[in-house]
Coordinates of N, CA and C in Angstrom, one line a residue:
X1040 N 80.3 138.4 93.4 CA 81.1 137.3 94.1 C 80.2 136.4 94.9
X1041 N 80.0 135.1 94.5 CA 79.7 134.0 95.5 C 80.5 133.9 96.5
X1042 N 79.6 133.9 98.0 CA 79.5 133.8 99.4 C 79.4 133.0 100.1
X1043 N 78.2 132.7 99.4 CA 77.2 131.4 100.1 C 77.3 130.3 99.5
X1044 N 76.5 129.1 100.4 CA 76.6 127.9 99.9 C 75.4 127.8 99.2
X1045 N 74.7 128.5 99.0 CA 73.3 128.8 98.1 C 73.4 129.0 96.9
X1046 N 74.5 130.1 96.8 CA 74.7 130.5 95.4 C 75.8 129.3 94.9
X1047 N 76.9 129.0 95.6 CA 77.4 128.0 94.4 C 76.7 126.7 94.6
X1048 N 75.5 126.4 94.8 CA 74.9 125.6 94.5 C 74.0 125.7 93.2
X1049 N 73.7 126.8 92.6 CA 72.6 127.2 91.9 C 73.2 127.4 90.4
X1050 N 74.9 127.9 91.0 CA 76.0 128.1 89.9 C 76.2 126.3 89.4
X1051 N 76.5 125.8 90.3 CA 76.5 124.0 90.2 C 75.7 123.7 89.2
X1052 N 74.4 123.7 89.5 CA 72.7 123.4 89.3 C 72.8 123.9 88.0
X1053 N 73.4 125.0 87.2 CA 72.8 126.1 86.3 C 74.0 125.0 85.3
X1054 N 75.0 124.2 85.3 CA 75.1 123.7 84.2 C 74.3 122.3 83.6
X1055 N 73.4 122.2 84.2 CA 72.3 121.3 84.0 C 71.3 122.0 83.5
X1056 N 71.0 123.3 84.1 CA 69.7 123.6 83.3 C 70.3 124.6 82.0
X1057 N 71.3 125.2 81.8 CA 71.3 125.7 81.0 C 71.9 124.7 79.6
X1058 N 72.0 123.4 79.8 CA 72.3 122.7 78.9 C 70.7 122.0 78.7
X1059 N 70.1 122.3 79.7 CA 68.5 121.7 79.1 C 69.1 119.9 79.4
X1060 N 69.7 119.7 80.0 CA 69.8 117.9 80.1 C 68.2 117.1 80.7
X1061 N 68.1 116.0 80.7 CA 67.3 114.9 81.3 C 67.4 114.4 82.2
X1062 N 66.9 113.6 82.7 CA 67.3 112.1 83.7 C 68.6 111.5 83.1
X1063 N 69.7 111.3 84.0 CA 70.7 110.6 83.5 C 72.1 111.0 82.0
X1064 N 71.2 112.1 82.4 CA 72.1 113.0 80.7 C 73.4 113.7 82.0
X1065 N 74.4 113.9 81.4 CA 75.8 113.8 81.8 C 76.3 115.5 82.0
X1066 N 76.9 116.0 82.7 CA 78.3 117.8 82.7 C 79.1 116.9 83.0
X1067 N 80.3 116.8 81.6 CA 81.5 116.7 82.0 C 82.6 117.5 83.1
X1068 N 82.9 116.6 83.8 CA 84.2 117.5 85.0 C 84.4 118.5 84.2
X1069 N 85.6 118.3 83.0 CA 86.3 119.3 82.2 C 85.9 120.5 82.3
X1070 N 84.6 120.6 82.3 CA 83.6 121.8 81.6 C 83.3 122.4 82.4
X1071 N 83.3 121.7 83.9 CA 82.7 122.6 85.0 C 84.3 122.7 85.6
X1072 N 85.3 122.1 85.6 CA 86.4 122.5 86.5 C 87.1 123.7 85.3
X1073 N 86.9 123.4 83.8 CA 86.9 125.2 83.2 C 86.9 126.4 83.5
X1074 N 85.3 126.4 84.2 CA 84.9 127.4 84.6 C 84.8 127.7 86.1
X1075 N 85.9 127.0 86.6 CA 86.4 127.1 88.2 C 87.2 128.2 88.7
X1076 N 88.2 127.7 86.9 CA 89.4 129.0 86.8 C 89.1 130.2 86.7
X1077 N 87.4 130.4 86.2 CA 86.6 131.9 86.2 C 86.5 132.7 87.6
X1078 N 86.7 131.2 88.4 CA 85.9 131.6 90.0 C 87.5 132.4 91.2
X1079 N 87.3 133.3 91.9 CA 88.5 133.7 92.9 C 88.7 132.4 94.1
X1080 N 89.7 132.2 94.7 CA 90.1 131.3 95.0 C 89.2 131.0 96.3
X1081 N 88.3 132.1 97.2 CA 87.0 132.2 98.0 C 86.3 131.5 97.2
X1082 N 85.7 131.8 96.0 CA 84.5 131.5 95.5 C 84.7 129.1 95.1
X1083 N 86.0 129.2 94.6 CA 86.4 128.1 94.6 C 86.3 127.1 95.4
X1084 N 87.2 127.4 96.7 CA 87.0 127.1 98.2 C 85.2 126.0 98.5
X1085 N 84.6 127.1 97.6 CA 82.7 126.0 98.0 C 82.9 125.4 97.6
X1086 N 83.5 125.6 96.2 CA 82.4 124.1 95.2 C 82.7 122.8 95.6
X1087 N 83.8 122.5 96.3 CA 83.9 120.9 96.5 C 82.5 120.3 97.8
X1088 N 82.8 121.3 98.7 CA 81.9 120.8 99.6 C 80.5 121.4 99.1
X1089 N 80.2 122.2 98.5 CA 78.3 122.2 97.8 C 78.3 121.7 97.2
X1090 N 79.1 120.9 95.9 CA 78.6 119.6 95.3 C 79.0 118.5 95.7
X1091 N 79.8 118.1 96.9 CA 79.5 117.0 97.8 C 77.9 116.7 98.9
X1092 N 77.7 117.9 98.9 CA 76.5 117.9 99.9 C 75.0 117.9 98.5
X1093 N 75.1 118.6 97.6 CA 74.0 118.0 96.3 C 73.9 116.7 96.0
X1094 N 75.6 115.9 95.8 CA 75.3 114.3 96.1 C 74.6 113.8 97.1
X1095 N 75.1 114.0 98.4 CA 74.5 113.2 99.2 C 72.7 113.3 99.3
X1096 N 72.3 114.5 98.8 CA 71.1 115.1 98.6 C 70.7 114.7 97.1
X1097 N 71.3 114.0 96.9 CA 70.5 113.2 95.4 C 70.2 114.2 94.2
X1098 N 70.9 114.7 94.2 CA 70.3 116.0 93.2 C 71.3 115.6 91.9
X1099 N 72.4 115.4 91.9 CA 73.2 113.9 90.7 C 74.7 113.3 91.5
X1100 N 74.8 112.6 90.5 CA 75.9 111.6 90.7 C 77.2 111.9 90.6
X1101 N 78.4 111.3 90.9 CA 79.7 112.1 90.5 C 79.9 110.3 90.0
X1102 N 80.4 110.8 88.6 CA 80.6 109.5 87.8 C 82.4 109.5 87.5
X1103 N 82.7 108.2 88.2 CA 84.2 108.2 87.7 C 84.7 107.3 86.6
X1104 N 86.0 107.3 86.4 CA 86.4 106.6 85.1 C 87.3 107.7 84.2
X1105 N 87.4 106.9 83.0 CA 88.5 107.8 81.8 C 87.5 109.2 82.0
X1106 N 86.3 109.5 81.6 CA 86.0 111.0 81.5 C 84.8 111.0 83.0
X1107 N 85.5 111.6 83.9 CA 84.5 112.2 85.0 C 83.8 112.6 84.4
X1108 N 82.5 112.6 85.3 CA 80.9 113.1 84.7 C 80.1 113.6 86.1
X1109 N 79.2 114.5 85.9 CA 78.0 114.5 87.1 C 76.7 113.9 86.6
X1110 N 76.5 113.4 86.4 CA 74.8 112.5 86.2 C 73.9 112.8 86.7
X1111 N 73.0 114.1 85.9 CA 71.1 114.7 86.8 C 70.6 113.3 87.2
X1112 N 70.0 113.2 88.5 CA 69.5 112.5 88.9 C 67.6 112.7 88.7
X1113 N 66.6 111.9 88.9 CA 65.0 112.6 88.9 C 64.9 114.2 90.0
X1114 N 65.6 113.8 91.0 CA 65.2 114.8 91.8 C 66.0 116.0 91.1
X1115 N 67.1 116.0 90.7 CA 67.9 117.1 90.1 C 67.2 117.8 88.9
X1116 N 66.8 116.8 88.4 CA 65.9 117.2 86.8 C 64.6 118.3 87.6
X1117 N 63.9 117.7 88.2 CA 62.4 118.4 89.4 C 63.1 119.5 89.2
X1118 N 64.1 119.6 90.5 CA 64.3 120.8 90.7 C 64.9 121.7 89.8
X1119 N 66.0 122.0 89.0 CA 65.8 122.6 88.0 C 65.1 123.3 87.0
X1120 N 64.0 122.6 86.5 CA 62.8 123.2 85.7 C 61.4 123.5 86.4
X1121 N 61.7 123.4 88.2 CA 60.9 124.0 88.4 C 60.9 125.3 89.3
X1122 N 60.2 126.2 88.7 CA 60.8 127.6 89.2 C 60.7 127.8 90.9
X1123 N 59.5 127.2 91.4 CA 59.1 127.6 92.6 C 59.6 126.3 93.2
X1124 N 60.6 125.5 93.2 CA 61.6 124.6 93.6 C 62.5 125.0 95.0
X1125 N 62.7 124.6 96.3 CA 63.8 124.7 96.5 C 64.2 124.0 97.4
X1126 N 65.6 124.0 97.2 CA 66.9 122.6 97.7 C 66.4 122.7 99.1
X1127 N 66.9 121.1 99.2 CA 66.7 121.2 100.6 C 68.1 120.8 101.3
X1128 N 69.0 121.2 100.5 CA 70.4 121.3 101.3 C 70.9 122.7 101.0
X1129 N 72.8 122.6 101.5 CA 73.5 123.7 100.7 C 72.7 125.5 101.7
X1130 N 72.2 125.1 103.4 CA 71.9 125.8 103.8 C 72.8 127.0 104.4
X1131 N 72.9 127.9 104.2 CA 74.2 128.6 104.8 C 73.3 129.4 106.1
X1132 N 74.6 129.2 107.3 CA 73.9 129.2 108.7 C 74.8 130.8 108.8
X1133 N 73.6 131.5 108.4 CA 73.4 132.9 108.6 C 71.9 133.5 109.4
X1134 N 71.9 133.0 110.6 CA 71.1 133.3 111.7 C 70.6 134.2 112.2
X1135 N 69.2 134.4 112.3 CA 69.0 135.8 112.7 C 68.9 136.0 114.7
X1136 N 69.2 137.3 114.9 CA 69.4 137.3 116.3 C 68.3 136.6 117.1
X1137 N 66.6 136.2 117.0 CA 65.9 135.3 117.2 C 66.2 134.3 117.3
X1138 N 66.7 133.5 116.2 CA 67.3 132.5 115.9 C 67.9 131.9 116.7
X1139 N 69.3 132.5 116.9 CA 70.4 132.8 117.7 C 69.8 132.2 118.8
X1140 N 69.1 133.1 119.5 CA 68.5 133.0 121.0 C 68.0 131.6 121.1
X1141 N 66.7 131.6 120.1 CA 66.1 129.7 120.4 C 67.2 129.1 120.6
X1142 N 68.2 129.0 119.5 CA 68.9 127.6 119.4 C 70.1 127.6 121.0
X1143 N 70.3 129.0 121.6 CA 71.5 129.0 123.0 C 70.7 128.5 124.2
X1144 N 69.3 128.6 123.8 CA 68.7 128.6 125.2 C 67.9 127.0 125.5
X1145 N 67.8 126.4 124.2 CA 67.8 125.1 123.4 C 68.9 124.4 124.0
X1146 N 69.7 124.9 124.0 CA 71.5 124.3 123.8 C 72.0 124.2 125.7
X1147 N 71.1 125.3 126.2 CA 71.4 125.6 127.9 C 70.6 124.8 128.3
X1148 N 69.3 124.5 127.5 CA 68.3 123.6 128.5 C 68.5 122.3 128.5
X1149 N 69.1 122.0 126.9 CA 69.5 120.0 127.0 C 70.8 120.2 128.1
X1150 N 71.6 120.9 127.7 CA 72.8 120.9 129.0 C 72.4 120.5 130.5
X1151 N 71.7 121.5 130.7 CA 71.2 121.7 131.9 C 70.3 120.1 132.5
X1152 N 69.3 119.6 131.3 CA 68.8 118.6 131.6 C 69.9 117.4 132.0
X1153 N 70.9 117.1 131.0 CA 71.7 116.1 131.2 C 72.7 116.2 132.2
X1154 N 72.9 117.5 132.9 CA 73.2 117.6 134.3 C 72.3 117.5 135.2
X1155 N 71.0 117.6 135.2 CA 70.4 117.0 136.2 C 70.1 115.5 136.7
X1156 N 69.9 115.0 135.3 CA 69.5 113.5 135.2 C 71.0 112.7 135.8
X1157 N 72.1 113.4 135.7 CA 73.4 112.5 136.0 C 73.5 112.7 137.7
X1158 N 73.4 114.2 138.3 CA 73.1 114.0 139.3 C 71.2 113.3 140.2
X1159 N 70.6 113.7 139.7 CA 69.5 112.3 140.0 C 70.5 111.0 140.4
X1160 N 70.4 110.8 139.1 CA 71.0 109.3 139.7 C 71.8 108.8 139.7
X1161 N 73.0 109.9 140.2 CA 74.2 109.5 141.1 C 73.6 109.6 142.8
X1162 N 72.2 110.2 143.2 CA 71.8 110.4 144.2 C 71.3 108.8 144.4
X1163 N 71.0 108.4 143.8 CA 69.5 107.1 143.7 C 70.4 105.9 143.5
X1164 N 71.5 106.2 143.1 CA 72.6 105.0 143.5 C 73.3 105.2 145.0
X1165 N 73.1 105.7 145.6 CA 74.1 105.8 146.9 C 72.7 105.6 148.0
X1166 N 71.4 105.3 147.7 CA 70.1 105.2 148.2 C 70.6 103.5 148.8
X1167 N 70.7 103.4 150.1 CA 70.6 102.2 150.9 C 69.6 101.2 150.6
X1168 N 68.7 100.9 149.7 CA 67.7 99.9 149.7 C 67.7 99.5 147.9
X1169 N 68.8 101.0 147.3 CA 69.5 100.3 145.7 C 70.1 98.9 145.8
X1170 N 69.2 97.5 145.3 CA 69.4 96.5 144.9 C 71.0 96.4 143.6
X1171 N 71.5 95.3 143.9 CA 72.8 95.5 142.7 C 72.0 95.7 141.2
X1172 N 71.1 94.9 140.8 CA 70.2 95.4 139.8 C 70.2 96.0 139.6
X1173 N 69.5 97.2 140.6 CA 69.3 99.0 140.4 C 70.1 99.6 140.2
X1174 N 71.7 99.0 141.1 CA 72.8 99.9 140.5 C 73.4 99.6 138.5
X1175 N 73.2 98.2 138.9 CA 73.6 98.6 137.0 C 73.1 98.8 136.3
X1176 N 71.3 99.2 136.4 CA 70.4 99.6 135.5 C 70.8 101.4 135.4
X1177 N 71.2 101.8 136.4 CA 71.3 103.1 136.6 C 72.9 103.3 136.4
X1178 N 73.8 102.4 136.3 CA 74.9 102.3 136.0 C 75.1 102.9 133.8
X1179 N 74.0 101.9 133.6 CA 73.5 101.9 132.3 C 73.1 103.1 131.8
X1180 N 72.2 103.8 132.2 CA 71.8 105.2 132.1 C 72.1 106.1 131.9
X1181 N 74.1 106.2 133.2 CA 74.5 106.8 132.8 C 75.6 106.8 132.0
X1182 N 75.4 105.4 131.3 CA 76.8 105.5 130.3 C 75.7 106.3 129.0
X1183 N 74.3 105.9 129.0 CA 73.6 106.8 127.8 C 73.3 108.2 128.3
X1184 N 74.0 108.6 128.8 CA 73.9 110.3 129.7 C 75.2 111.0 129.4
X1185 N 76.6 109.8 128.9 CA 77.7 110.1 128.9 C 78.5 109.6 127.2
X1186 N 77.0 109.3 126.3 CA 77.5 108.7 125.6 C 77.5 109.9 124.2
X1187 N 78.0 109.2 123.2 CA 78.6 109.8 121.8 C 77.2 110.6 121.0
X1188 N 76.1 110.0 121.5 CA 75.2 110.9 121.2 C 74.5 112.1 121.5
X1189 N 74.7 112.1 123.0 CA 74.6 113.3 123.7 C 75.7 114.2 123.7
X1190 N 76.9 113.4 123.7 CA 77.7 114.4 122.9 C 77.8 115.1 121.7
X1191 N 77.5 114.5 120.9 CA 76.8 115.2 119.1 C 76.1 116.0 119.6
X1192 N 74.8 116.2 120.2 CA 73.8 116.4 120.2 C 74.4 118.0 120.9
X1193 N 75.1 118.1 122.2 CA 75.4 119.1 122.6 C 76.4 120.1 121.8
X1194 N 77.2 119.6 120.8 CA 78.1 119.9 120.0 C 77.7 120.7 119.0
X1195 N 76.4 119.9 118.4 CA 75.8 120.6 117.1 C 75.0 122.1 117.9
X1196 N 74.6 121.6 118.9 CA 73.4 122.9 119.5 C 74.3 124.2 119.9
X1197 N 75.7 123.5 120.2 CA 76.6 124.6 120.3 C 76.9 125.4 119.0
X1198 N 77.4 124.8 118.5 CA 77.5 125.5 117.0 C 76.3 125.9 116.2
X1199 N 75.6 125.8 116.6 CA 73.9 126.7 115.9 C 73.9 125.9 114.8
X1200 N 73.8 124.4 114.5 CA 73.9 123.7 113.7 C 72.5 122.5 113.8
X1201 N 71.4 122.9 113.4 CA 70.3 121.9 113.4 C 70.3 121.5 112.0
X1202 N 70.1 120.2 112.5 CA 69.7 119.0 111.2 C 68.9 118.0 111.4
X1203 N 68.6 117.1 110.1 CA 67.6 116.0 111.0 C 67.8 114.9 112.1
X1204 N 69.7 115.2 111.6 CA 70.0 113.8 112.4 C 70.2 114.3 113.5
X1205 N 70.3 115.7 114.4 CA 70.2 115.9 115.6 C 68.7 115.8 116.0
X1206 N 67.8 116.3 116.0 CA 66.6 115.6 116.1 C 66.4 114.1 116.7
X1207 N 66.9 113.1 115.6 CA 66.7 111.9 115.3 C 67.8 111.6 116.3
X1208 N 68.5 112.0 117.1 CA 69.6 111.6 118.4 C 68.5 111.9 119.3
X1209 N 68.1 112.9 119.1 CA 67.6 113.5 120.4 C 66.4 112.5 120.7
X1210 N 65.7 112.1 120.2 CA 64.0 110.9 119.9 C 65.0 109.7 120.9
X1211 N 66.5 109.5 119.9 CA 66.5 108.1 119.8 C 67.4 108.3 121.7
X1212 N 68.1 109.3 122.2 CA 68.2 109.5 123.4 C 67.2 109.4 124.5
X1213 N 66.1 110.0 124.2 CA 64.8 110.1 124.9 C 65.2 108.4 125.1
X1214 N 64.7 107.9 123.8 CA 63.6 106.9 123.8 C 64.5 105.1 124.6
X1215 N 65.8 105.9 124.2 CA 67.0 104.3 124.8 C 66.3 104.9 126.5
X1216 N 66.2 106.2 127.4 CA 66.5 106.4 128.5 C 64.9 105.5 129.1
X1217 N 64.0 105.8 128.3 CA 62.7 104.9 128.7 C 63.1 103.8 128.4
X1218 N 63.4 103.4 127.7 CA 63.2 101.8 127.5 C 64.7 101.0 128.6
X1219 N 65.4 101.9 128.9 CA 66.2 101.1 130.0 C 65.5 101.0 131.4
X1220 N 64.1 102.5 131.4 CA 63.7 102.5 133.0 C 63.0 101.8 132.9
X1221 N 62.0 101.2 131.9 CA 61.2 100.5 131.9 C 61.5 98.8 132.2
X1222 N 62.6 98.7 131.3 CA 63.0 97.1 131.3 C 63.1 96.5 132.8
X1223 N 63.3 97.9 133.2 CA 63.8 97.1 134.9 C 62.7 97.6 135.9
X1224 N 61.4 97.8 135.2 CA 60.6 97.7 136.5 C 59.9 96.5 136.7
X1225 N 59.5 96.3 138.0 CA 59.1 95.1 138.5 C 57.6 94.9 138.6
X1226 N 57.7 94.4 136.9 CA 55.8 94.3 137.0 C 56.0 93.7 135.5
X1227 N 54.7 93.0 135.1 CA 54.6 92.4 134.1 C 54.9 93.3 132.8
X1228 N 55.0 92.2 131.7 CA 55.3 92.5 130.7 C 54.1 93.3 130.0
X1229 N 52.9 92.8 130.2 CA 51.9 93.9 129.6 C 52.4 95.3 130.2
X1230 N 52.6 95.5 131.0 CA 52.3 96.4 131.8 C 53.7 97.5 131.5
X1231 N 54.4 96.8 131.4 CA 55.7 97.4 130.8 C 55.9 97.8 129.0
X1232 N 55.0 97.8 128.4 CA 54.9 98.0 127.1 C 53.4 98.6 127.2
X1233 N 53.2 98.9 128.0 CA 51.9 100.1 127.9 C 52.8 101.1 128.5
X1234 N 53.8 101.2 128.8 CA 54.4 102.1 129.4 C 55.3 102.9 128.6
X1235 N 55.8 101.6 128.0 CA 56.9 102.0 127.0 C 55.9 103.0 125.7
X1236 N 55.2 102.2 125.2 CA 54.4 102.5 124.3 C 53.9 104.2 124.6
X1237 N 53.7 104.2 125.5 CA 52.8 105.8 125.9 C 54.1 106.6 125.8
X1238 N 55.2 106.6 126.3 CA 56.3 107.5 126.5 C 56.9 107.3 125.1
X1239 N 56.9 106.7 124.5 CA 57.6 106.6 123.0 C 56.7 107.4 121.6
X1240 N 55.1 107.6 122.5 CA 53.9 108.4 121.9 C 54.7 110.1 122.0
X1241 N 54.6 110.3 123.4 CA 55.0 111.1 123.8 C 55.8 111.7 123.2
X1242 N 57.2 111.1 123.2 CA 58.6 111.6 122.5 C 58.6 111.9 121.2
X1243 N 58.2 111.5 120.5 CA 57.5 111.6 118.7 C 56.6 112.8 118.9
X1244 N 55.7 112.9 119.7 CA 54.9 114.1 119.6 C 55.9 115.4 120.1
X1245 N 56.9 115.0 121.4 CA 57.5 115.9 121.1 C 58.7 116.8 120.1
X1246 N 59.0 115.8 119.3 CA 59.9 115.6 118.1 C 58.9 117.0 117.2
X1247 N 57.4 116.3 117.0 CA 56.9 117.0 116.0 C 56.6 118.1 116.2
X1248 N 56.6 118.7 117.6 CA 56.3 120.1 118.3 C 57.4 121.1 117.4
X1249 N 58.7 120.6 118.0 CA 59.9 121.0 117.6 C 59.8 121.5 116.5
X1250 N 59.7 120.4 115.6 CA 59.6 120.4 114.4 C 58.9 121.7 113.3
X1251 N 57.6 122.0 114.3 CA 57.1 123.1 114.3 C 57.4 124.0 114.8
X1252 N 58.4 124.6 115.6 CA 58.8 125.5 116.4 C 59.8 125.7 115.2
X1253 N 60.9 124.8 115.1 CA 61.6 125.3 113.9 C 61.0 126.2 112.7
X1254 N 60.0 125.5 112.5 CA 59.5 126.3 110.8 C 59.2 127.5 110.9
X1255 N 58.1 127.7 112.3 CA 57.8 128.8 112.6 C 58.8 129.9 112.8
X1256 N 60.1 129.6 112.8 CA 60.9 130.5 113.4 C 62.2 130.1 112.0
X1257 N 61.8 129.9 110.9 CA 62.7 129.5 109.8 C 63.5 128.6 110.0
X1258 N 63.7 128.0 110.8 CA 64.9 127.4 111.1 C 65.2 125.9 110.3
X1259 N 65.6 125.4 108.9 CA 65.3 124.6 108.6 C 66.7 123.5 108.8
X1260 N 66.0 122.3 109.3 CA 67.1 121.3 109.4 C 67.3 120.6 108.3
X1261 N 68.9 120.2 108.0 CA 69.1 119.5 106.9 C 69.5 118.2 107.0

């Protein structure tokens, strides 16, 4: 019995290679929703969402009209005929207790950071010598302290759910919170884009750390 989103991906995959197709060569719906009825109503349950997630992963097409079709795409063809191949979707989040740990304590520390930064500068606004300027710059900050991406971001880390686009929130949160502190300091413009520039260095190097920390610890984002 298929479980995972691994295996009905490979079950998906396997009427392409056991038909030997090409680039752009066709599995009729018919043929694969045939062999659906082979599957228990668990094993069923995958296939819509692992071969929605193979499309979006380019691996082939879902072709509509009088006869549905899946269409191998280059990358679908690669992978298939080649044995030491593997998807880079269709990950099933079966975590090991290591795992586990990085990603809660990961998940405790962005928490914990985006509660400190809100209190910071709910302190630094009630500061007698805060210009109206400084309050709406800091006003600003905290709507990106309070917004839909730090909410993603806490959401996914909750659910032990890494991917690239959490990553790519996390860079692009960093990098809005510099470039709002920066805009409003009071100093020239060179000087404000050696600033920006250095801390946007930074943030990318810290992206790539991660990035290594993940692998090292299998953790692959999708």
């Amino acid at each position: 019995m298929m479980t995972k989103k691994r295996e009905m991906a490979e079950w998906i995959m396997d009427f392409f290679r056991k038909s030997k197709l090409d680039v752009g060569q066709v599995v009729m719906m018919r043929t694969v929703q045939n062999k659906l009825y082979d599957l228990n109503p668990r094993e069923r349950d995958l296939f819509v969402p692992v071969a929605q997630e193979l499309i979006d992963n380019g691996y082939f097409t879902y072709e509509e009209g009088a006869s549905q079709s899946l269409r191998l795409t280059q990358k679908g063809r690669d992978y298939i005929y080649d044995p030491n191949a593997e998807l880079d979707c269709c990950q099933d989040n079966n975590l090991t207790p290591a795992q586990k740990q990085y990603i809660a304590a990961w998940h405790q520390n962005f928490t914990s950071y985006i509660e400190q930064l809100k209190t910071f500068i709910a302190g630094l606004m009630l500061i007698p010598e805060a210009t109206i300027e400084d309050i709406r710059a800091l006003e600003q900050c905290m709507q990106i302290l309070n917004g839909s991406d730090v909410h993603d971001i806490e959401k996914s880390l909750g659910e032990e759910k890494i991917s690239k686009a959490v990553l790519d929130k996390i860079e692009k949160f960093d990098k809005d919170l510099v470039d709002m502190a920066v805009d409003h300091l009071r100093t020239d413009v060179l000087v404000k884009e050696f600033w920006r520039s250095l801390a946007h260095i930074k943030i990318y190097q810290e992206k790539k750390a991660e990035e290594m920390r993940l692998n090292k610890l299998k953790i692959v984002p999708v």
